[in-house]
Short mmCIF file of C-alpha atoms in Angstrom, two decimals:
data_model
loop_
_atom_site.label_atom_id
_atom_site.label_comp_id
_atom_site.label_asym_id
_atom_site.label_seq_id
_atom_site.Cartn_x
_atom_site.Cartn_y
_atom_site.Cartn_z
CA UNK A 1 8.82 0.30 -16.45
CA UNK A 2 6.26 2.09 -18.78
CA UNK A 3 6.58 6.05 -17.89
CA UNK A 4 3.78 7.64 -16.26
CA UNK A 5 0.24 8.14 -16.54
CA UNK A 6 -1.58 11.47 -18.38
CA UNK A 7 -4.87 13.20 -17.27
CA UNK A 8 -6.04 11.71 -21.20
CA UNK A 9 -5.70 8.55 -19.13
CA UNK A 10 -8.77 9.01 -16.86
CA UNK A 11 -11.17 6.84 -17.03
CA UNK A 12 -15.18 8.83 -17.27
CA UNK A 13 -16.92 5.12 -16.65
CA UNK A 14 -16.26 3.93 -12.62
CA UNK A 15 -18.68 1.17 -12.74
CA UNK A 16 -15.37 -1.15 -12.76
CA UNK A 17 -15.16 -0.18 -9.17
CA UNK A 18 -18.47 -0.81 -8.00
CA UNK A 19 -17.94 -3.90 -6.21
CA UNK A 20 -15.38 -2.54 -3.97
CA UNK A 21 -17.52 -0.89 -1.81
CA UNK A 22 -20.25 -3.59 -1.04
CA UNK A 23 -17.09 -5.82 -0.22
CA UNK A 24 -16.08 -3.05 2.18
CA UNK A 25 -19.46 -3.06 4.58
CA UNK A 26 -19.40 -1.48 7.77
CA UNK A 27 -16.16 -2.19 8.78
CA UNK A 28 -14.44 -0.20 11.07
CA UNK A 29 -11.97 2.94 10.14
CA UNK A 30 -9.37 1.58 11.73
CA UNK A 31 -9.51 -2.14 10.20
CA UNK A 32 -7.77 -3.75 7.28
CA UNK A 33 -11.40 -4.46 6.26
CA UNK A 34 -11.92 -0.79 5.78
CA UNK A 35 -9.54 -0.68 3.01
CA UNK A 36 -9.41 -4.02 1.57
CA UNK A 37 -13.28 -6.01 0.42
CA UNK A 38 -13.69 -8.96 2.15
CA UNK A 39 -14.37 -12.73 -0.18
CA UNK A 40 -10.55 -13.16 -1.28
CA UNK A 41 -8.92 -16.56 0.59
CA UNK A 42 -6.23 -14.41 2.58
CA UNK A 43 -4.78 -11.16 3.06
CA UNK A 44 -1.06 -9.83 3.75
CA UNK A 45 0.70 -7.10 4.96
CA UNK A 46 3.52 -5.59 2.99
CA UNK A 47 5.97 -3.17 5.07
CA UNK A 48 7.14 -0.21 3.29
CA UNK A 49 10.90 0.00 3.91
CA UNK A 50 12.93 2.64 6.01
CA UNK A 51 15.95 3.74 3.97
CA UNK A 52 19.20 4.40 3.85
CA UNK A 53 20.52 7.30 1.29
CA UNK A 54 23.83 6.63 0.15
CA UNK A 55 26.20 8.87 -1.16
CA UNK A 56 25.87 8.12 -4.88
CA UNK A 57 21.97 8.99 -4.00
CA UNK A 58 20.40 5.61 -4.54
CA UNK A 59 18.45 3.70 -1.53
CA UNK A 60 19.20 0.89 0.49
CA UNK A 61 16.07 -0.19 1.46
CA UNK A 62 15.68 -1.13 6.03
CA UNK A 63 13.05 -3.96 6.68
CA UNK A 64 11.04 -3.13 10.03
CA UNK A 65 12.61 -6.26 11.77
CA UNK A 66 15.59 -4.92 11.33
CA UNK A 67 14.88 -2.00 13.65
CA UNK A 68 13.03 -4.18 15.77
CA UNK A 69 16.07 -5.91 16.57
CA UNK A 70 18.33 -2.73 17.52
CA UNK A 71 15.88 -1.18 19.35
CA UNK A 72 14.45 -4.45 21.24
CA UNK A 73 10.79 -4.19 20.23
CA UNK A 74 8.90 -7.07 19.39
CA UNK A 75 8.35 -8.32 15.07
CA UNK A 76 4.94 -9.32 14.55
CA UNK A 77 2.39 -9.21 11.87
CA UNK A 78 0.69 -5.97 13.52
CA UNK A 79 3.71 -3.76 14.32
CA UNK A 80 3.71 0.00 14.03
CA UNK A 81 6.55 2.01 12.97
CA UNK A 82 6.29 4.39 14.67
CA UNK A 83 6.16 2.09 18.07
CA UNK A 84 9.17 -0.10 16.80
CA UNK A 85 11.28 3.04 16.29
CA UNK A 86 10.74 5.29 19.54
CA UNK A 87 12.82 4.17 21.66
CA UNK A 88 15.78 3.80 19.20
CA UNK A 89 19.19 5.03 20.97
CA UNK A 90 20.45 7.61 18.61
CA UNK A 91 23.43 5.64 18.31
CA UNK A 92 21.65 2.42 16.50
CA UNK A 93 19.41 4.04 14.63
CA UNK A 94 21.26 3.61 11.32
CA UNK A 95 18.30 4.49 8.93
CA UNK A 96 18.41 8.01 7.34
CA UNK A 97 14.10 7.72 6.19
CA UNK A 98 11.44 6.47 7.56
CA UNK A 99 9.02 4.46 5.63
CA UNK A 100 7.61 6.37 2.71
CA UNK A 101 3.40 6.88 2.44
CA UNK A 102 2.60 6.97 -1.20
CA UNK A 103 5.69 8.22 -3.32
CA UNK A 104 6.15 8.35 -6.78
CA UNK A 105 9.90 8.21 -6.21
CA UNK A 106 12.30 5.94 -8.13
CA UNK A 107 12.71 3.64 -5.39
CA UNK A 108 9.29 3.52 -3.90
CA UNK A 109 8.23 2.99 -7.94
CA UNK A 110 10.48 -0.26 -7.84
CA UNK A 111 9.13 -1.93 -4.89
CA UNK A 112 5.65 -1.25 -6.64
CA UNK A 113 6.83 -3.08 -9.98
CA UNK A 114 8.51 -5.89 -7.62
CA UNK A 115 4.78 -6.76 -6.09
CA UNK A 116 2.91 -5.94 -9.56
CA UNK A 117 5.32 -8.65 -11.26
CA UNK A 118 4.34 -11.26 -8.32
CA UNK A 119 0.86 -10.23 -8.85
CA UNK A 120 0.36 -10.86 -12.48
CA UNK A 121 0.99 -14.72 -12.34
CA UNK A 122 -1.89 -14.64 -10.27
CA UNK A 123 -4.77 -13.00 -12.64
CA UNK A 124 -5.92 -14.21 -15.74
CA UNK A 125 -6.21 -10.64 -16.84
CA UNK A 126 -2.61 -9.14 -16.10
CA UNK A 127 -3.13 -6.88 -19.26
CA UNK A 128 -6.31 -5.42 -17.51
CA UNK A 129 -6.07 -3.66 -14.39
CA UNK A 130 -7.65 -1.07 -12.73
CA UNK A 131 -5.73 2.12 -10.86
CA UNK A 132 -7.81 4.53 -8.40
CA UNK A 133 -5.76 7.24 -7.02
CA UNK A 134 -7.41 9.65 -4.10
CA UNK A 135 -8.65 12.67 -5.86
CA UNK A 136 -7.72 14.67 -2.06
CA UNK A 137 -4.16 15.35 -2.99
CA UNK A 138 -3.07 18.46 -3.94
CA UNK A 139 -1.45 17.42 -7.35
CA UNK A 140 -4.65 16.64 -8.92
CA UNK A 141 -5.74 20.21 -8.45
CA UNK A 142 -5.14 20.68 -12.01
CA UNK A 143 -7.46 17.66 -12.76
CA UNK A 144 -10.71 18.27 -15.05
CA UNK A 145 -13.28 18.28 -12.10
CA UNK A 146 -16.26 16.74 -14.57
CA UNK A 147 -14.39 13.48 -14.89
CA UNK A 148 -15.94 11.23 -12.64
CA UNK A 149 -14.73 9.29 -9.53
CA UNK A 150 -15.83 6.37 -7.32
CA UNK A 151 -16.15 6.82 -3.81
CA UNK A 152 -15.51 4.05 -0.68
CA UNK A 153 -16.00 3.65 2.68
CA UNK A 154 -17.17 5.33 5.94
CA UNK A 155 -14.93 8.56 5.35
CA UNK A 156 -16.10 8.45 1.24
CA UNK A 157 -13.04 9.27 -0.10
CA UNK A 158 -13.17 9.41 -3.52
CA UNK A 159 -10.75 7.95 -6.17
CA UNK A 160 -9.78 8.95 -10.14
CA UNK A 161 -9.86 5.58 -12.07
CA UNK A 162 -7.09 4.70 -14.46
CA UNK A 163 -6.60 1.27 -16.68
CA UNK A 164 -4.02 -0.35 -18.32
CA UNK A 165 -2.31 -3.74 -17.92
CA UNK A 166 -0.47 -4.47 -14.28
CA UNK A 167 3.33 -4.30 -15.35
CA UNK A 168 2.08 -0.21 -15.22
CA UNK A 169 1.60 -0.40 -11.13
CA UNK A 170 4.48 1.60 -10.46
CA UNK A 171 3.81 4.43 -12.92
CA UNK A 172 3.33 7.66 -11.18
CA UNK A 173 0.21 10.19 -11.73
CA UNK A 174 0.70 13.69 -11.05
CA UNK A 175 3.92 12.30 -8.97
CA UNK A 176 1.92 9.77 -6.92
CA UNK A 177 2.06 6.21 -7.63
CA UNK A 178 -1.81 4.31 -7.33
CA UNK A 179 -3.70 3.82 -4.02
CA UNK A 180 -5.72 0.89 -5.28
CA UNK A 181 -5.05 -1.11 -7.97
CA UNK A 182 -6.97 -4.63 -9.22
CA UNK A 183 -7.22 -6.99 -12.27
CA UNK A 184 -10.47 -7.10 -14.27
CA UNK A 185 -11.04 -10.84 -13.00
CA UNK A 186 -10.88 -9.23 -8.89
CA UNK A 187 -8.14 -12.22 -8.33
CA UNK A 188 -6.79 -9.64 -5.83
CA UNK A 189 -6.97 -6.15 -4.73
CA UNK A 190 -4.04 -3.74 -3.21
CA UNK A 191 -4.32 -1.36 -1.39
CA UNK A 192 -2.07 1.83 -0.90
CA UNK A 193 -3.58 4.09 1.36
CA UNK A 194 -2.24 7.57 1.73
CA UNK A 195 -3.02 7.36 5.74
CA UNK A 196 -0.27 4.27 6.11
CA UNK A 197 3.26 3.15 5.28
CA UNK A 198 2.28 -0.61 4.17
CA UNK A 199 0.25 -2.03 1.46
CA UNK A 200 -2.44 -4.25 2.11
CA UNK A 201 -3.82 -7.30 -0.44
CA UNK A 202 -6.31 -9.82 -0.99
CA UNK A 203 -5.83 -12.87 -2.62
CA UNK A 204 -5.93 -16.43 -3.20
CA UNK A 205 -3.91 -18.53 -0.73
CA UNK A 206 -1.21 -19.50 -3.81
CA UNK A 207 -1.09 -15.39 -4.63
CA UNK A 208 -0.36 -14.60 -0.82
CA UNK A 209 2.13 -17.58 -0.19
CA UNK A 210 4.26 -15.98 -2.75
CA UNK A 211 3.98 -12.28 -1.32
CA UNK A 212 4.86 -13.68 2.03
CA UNK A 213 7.65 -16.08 0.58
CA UNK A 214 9.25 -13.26 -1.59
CA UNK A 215 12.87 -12.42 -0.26
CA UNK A 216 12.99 -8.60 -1.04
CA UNK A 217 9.56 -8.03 0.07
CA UNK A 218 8.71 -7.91 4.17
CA UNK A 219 5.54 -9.12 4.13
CA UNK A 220 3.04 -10.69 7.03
CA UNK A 221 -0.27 -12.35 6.88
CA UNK A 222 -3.18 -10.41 8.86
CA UNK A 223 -6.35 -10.91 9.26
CA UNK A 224 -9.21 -8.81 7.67
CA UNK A 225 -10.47 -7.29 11.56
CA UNK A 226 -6.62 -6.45 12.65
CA UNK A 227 -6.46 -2.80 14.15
CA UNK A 228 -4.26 -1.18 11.72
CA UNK A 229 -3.51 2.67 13.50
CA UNK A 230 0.03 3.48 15.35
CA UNK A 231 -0.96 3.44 18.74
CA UNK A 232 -3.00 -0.37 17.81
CA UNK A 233 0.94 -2.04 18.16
CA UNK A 234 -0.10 -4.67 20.32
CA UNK A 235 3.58 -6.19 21.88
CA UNK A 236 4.97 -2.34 21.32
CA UNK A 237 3.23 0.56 23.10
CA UNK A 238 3.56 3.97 22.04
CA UNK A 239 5.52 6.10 24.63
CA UNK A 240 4.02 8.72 25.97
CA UNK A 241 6.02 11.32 24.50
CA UNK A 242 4.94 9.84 20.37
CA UNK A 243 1.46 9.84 21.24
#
């Protein structure tokens, strides 16, 4: 764990980023291809865990299959939080959180370092990574407004570049932890977008074996056209009333 990152840390040259968005096309807004480039071997899934707060305020962290299972939905690669959870009785639902966005919080930063340390046996530039964070959020109202940023896909949201090596993955900015993140070689690319509560990569085949195998990380291969909004849960419809 390195600290966190400074506005001195801002990169003014985005070209690094420039091949993100020809790898992006014209995929759809609500596709995994709209946030990750296509040309890597395979791409995962990583669920961001409910929690439980416990009374000496650290976090147990509540995989989705978990709740699948006491409230009788279906776990599969595509599920939807929000579709998994609905029909929870009160009395089983036994998580105090649901999953968190993009939080620079202590426990959200650890499952960040957990993937980044997975990650960087599968680059051969671990000490050179690059860290885009959407300029849209309110804590970077402070930011100096000449510094330049790279902008992707349909909706062009645009993204503050940072660099450093990938152990620094979890390192907050402004209180936000990074919404894309890649080594200098492209082995792989993450992405954290603020619209969703899981992470999405592209890899080699070895890279996403070993997200997928990982025991403290709940993580499911998808492909790069899979539907990726709440009310897309295939095996879990919305209810009417969380629509």
């Amino acid at each position: 764990m390195t600290g966190e990152w400074d506005d001195a840390d801002l990169l003014r040259e985005v070209e690094p980023a420039s091949w993100i968005e020809p790898g992006l096309g014209t995929a759809k807004i609500t596709q995994v291809h709209s946030l990750v480039p296509s040309g890597f071997e395979r791409y995962v899934r990583i669920l961001n865990p409910a929690e439980i707060e416990n009374d000496d305020r650290s976090v147990t962290p509540v995989r989705w299959a978990d709740v699948a299972r006491v409230s009788g939905a279906i776990a599969h690669a595509g599920m939807q939080f929000a579709a998994i959870s609905a029909s929870t009785s009160p009395s089983r639902a036994f998580w105090d959180c649901d999953p968190q966005r993009n939080s620079g919080g202590e426990f959200a930063s650890r499952c960040v370092y957990r993937l980044a340390e997975l990650l960087a046996a599968h680059t051969g530039t671990p000490r050179a990574c690059f860290f885009g964070f959407w300029e849209g959020n309110t804590a970077f109202s402070g930011v100096d407004q000449t510094i330049p940023r790279i902008a992707l896909g349909k909706d062009g949201f645009r993204y503050y570049l940072l660099s450093g090596a990938v152990s620094r993955a979890g390192d907050p900015f402004h209180g936000l932890l990074a919404h894309l993140w890649w080594p200098a070689d492209r082995a792989w690319f993450v992405a954290a977008h603020f619209d969703f509560d899981s992470i999405f990569v592209g890899g080699t085949a070895a890279c996403i074996d070993d997200l997928v195998l990982a025991p403290d990380l709940e993580a499911w291969d998808i492909e790069l056209d899979h539907e990726i909004m709440a009310h897309n849960d295939a095996f879990n419809p919305l209810p009417p009333s969380a629509r």
